[in-house]
Amino acid sequence: MIRIGQGVDVHPFDDARPLILGGVRISDSGGLAGHSDADAVLHAITDALLGAAGAGDIGQYFPSDDPKWSGASSSIFIREAKRVVRDMEASISNVDVTIIAQKPKLAPFREAMRASIAKLLDLPPGHVNVKATTTDHLGFIGRAEGICAMAIVAIATDTAGSPIEGAL
Ligand code: MG
């Protein structure tokens, strides 16, 4: 059985911080504000994995008002979501990410993000896709006030793939 999950995340820019997307330090650009390292890409993938598992959302596992996660690497979040998927005896089929940002230019970092995400999820790079687009200067993204990341994942189970009760 195939199960699908989606995740969406938005963070505003904070030029005082480094920009980290998909676990990759994006050079020559201000970063994003957020409680953790503000890696919107890994947050969106985490939510997509939890969605596919029927296991809630990232905020239930890692509350943003919990000081424990202040400045945390988002690799912690995605690893936990991977564990939830593994515990329901499912395997991740593929991940597709869209980053919507007016700046910076992300194409030079696309392959590095793909490799980083694939490594975090123990997948061959061909099972991960990263796309980047702009809003042609429309809206808050177009004014370069923040970045949006969207992710969709498919997970495969041998069985009916019942979500684990009490997975939270
Ligand atoms: Mg977030």
Tab-separated table of C-alpha atoms and ligand atoms in Angstrom:
chain	number	residue	atom	x	y	z
A	1	MET	CA	0.000	0.000	0.000
A	2	ILE	CA	1.192	3.502	-0.808
A	3	ARG	CA	0.481	6.349	1.577
A	4	ILE	CA	1.027	10.014	0.712
A	5	GLY	CA	1.910	12.907	2.996
A	6	GLN	CA	2.449	16.604	2.455
A	7	GLY	CA	4.169	19.291	4.485
A	8	VAL	CA	4.363	23.070	4.195
A	9	ASP	CA	6.524	25.484	6.153
A	10	VAL	CA	7.225	29.213	6.036
A	11	HIS	CA	9.880	31.203	7.866
A	12	PRO	CA	10.687	34.926	7.701
A	13	PHE	CA	14.180	36.101	6.884
A	14	ASP	CA	16.595	37.028	9.654
A	15	ASP	CA	19.770	38.274	8.056
A	16	ALA	CA	21.722	37.756	11.264
A	17	ARG	CA	21.390	33.976	10.949
A	18	PRO	CA	22.896	31.522	8.451
A	19	LEU	CA	20.549	30.146	5.805
A	20	ILE	CA	20.213	26.378	6.081
A	21	LEU	CA	17.901	24.543	3.696
A	22	GLY	CA	17.703	20.792	3.348
A	23	GLY	CA	20.578	20.524	5.806
A	24	VAL	CA	22.824	22.565	3.502
A	25	ARG	CA	24.386	25.884	4.433
A	26	ILE	CA	23.414	28.238	1.620
A	27	SER	CA	26.245	30.690	1.261
A	28	ASP	CA	26.014	34.398	0.562
A	29	SER	CA	22.567	34.860	2.014
A	30	GLY	CA	20.896	35.882	5.229
A	31	GLY	CA	19.097	33.147	7.064
A	32	LEU	CA	15.643	32.505	8.454
A	33	ALA	CA	14.159	33.308	11.834
A	34	GLY	CA	12.877	30.405	13.867
A	35	HIS	CA	13.106	28.547	17.133
A	36	SER	CA	15.396	25.840	15.732
A	37	ASP	CA	17.847	26.275	12.864
A	38	ALA	CA	14.757	27.310	10.820
A	39	ASP	CA	15.421	24.784	8.045
A	40	ALA	CA	12.023	25.118	6.375
A	41	VAL	CA	12.829	22.330	3.910
A	42	LEU	CA	13.525	19.741	6.603
A	43	HIS	CA	10.487	20.944	8.558
A	44	ALA	CA	8.244	20.458	5.512
A	45	ILE	CA	9.667	16.986	4.867
A	46	THR	CA	9.235	16.065	8.537
A	47	ASP	CA	5.561	17.067	8.372
A	48	ALA	CA	5.113	15.188	5.093
A	49	LEU	CA	6.548	12.012	6.633
A	50	LEU	CA	4.361	12.354	9.724
A	51	GLY	CA	1.383	13.014	7.463
A	52	ALA	CA	2.035	9.899	5.412
A	53	ALA	CA	2.312	7.913	8.646
A	54	GLY	CA	-0.917	9.383	10.000
A	55	ALA	CA	1.097	10.504	12.994
A	56	GLY	CA	0.333	14.168	13.566
A	57	ASP	CA	2.651	17.087	12.942
A	58	ILE	CA	6.079	18.398	13.864
A	59	GLY	CA	4.724	20.719	16.558
A	60	GLN	CA	3.354	17.783	18.539
A	61	TYR	CA	6.785	16.189	18.712
A	62	PHE	CA	8.909	19.301	18.978
A	63	PRO	CA	6.913	22.205	20.493
A	64	SER	CA	8.354	25.545	19.407
A	65	ASP	CA	7.962	26.886	22.952
A	66	ASP	CA	10.194	24.131	24.356
A	67	PRO	CA	13.645	25.637	25.084
A	68	LYS	CA	15.149	22.208	24.404
A	69	TRP	CA	14.779	22.790	20.644
A	70	SER	CA	16.191	26.319	20.620
A	71	GLY	CA	18.751	26.452	17.846
A	72	ALA	CA	18.384	22.696	17.289
A	73	SER	CA	19.510	21.095	14.060
A	74	SER	CA	16.427	20.117	12.108
A	75	SER	CA	18.113	16.821	11.289
A	76	ILE	CA	16.804	15.763	14.739
A	77	PHE	CA	13.229	16.344	13.570
A	78	ILE	CA	13.533	14.494	10.286
A	79	ARG	CA	15.267	11.554	11.973
A	80	GLU	CA	12.363	11.260	14.404
A	81	ALA	CA	9.861	11.281	11.532
A	82	LYS	CA	11.946	8.610	9.795
A	83	ARG	CA	11.754	6.527	12.970
A	84	VAL	CA	7.958	6.870	13.061
A	85	VAL	CA	7.743	5.625	9.467
A	86	ARG	CA	10.125	2.758	10.198
A	87	ASP	CA	8.132	1.775	13.304
A	88	MET	CA	5.030	1.289	11.172
A	89	GLU	CA	7.114	-1.014	8.964
A	90	ALA	CA	6.874	1.349	6.027
A	91	SER	CA	9.641	2.486	3.714
A	92	ILE	CA	10.009	5.874	2.106
A	93	SER	CA	9.454	5.620	-1.644
A	94	ASN	CA	10.292	9.130	-2.733
A	95	VAL	CA	10.357	12.742	-1.628
A	96	ASP	CA	9.593	15.769	-3.770
A	97	VAL	CA	10.329	19.273	-2.477
A	98	THR	CA	9.422	22.697	-3.831
A	99	ILE	CA	11.105	25.750	-2.344
A	100	ILE	CA	9.388	29.038	-3.122
A	101	ALA	CA	11.803	31.916	-2.663
A	102	GLN	CA	12.448	35.177	-4.477
A	103	LYS	CA	16.004	35.101	-3.154
A	104	PRO	CA	18.621	33.716	-3.032
A	105	LYS	CA	19.145	31.759	-6.245
A	106	LEU	CA	18.902	28.153	-5.121
A	107	ALA	CA	19.715	26.292	-8.320
A	108	PRO	CA	23.455	26.105	-7.477
A	109	PHE	CA	22.568	24.309	-4.227
A	110	ARG	CA	19.893	21.981	-5.573
A	111	GLU	CA	22.092	18.900	-5.930
A	112	ALA	CA	23.708	19.445	-2.537
A	113	MET	CA	20.269	19.686	-0.912
A	114	ARG	CA	19.152	16.559	-2.736
A	115	ALA	CA	22.202	14.626	-1.547
A	116	SER	CA	21.811	15.912	2.006
A	117	ILE	CA	18.122	14.973	2.223
A	118	ALA	CA	18.784	11.569	0.660
A	119	LYS	CA	21.504	10.914	3.221
A	120	LEU	CA	19.288	11.964	6.129
A	121	LEU	CA	16.570	9.586	4.918
A	122	ASP	CA	18.887	6.712	3.851
A	123	LEU	CA	17.618	6.993	0.279
A	124	PRO	CA	19.428	6.935	-3.058
A	125	PRO	CA	19.619	10.517	-4.407
A	126	GLY	CA	17.329	9.515	-7.272
A	127	HIS	CA	14.489	9.087	-4.791
A	128	VAL	CA	14.700	12.732	-3.760
A	129	ASN	CA	13.861	15.736	-5.903
A	130	VAL	CA	14.342	19.392	-5.041
A	131	LYS	CA	12.763	22.173	-7.067
A	132	ALA	CA	12.999	25.918	-6.602
A	133	THR	CA	10.725	28.617	-7.911
A	134	THR	CA	9.809	32.257	-7.231
A	135	THR	CA	6.479	34.088	-7.105
A	136	ASP	CA	7.574	36.608	-9.741
A	137	HIS	CA	7.771	39.265	-7.014
A	138	LEU	CA	4.200	38.723	-5.816
A	139	GLY	CA	3.301	38.616	-2.138
A	140	PHE	CA	5.475	38.238	0.948
A	141	ILE	CA	7.754	35.758	-0.769
A	142	GLY	CA	8.093	38.053	-3.757
A	143	ARG	CA	9.056	40.909	-1.437
A	144	ALA	CA	11.772	38.597	-0.070
A	145	GLU	CA	10.285	38.644	3.425
A	146	GLY	CA	10.462	34.887	3.804
A	147	ILE	CA	10.741	31.477	2.237
A	148	CYS	CA	8.153	28.721	1.826
A	149	ALA	CA	9.015	25.045	1.508
A	150	MET	CA	6.588	22.353	0.421
A	151	ALA	CA	7.197	18.621	0.476
A	152	ILE	CA	5.298	15.559	-0.597
A	153	VAL	CA	6.354	12.028	0.212
A	154	ALA	CA	5.166	8.536	-0.557
A	155	ILE	CA	5.725	5.675	1.837
A	156	ALA	CA	5.090	2.039	1.048
A	157	THR	CA	3.828	-0.595	3.450
A	158	ASP	CA	3.512	-4.336	3.000
A	159	THR	CA	0.299	-4.379	4.973
A	160	ALA	CA	-2.742	-2.146	5.122
A	161	GLY	CA	-0.402	0.355	6.710
A	162	SER	CA	-2.419	1.195	9.766
A	163	PRO	CA	-0.950	4.149	11.589
A	164	ILE	CA	0.506	3.238	14.942
A	165	GLU	CA	-1.935	4.116	17.679
A	166	GLY	CA	-0.272	6.382	20.178
A	167	ALA	CA	2.635	7.114	17.853
A	168	LEU	CA	2.807	10.524	19.452
B	1	MG	MG	9.408	25.531	10.613
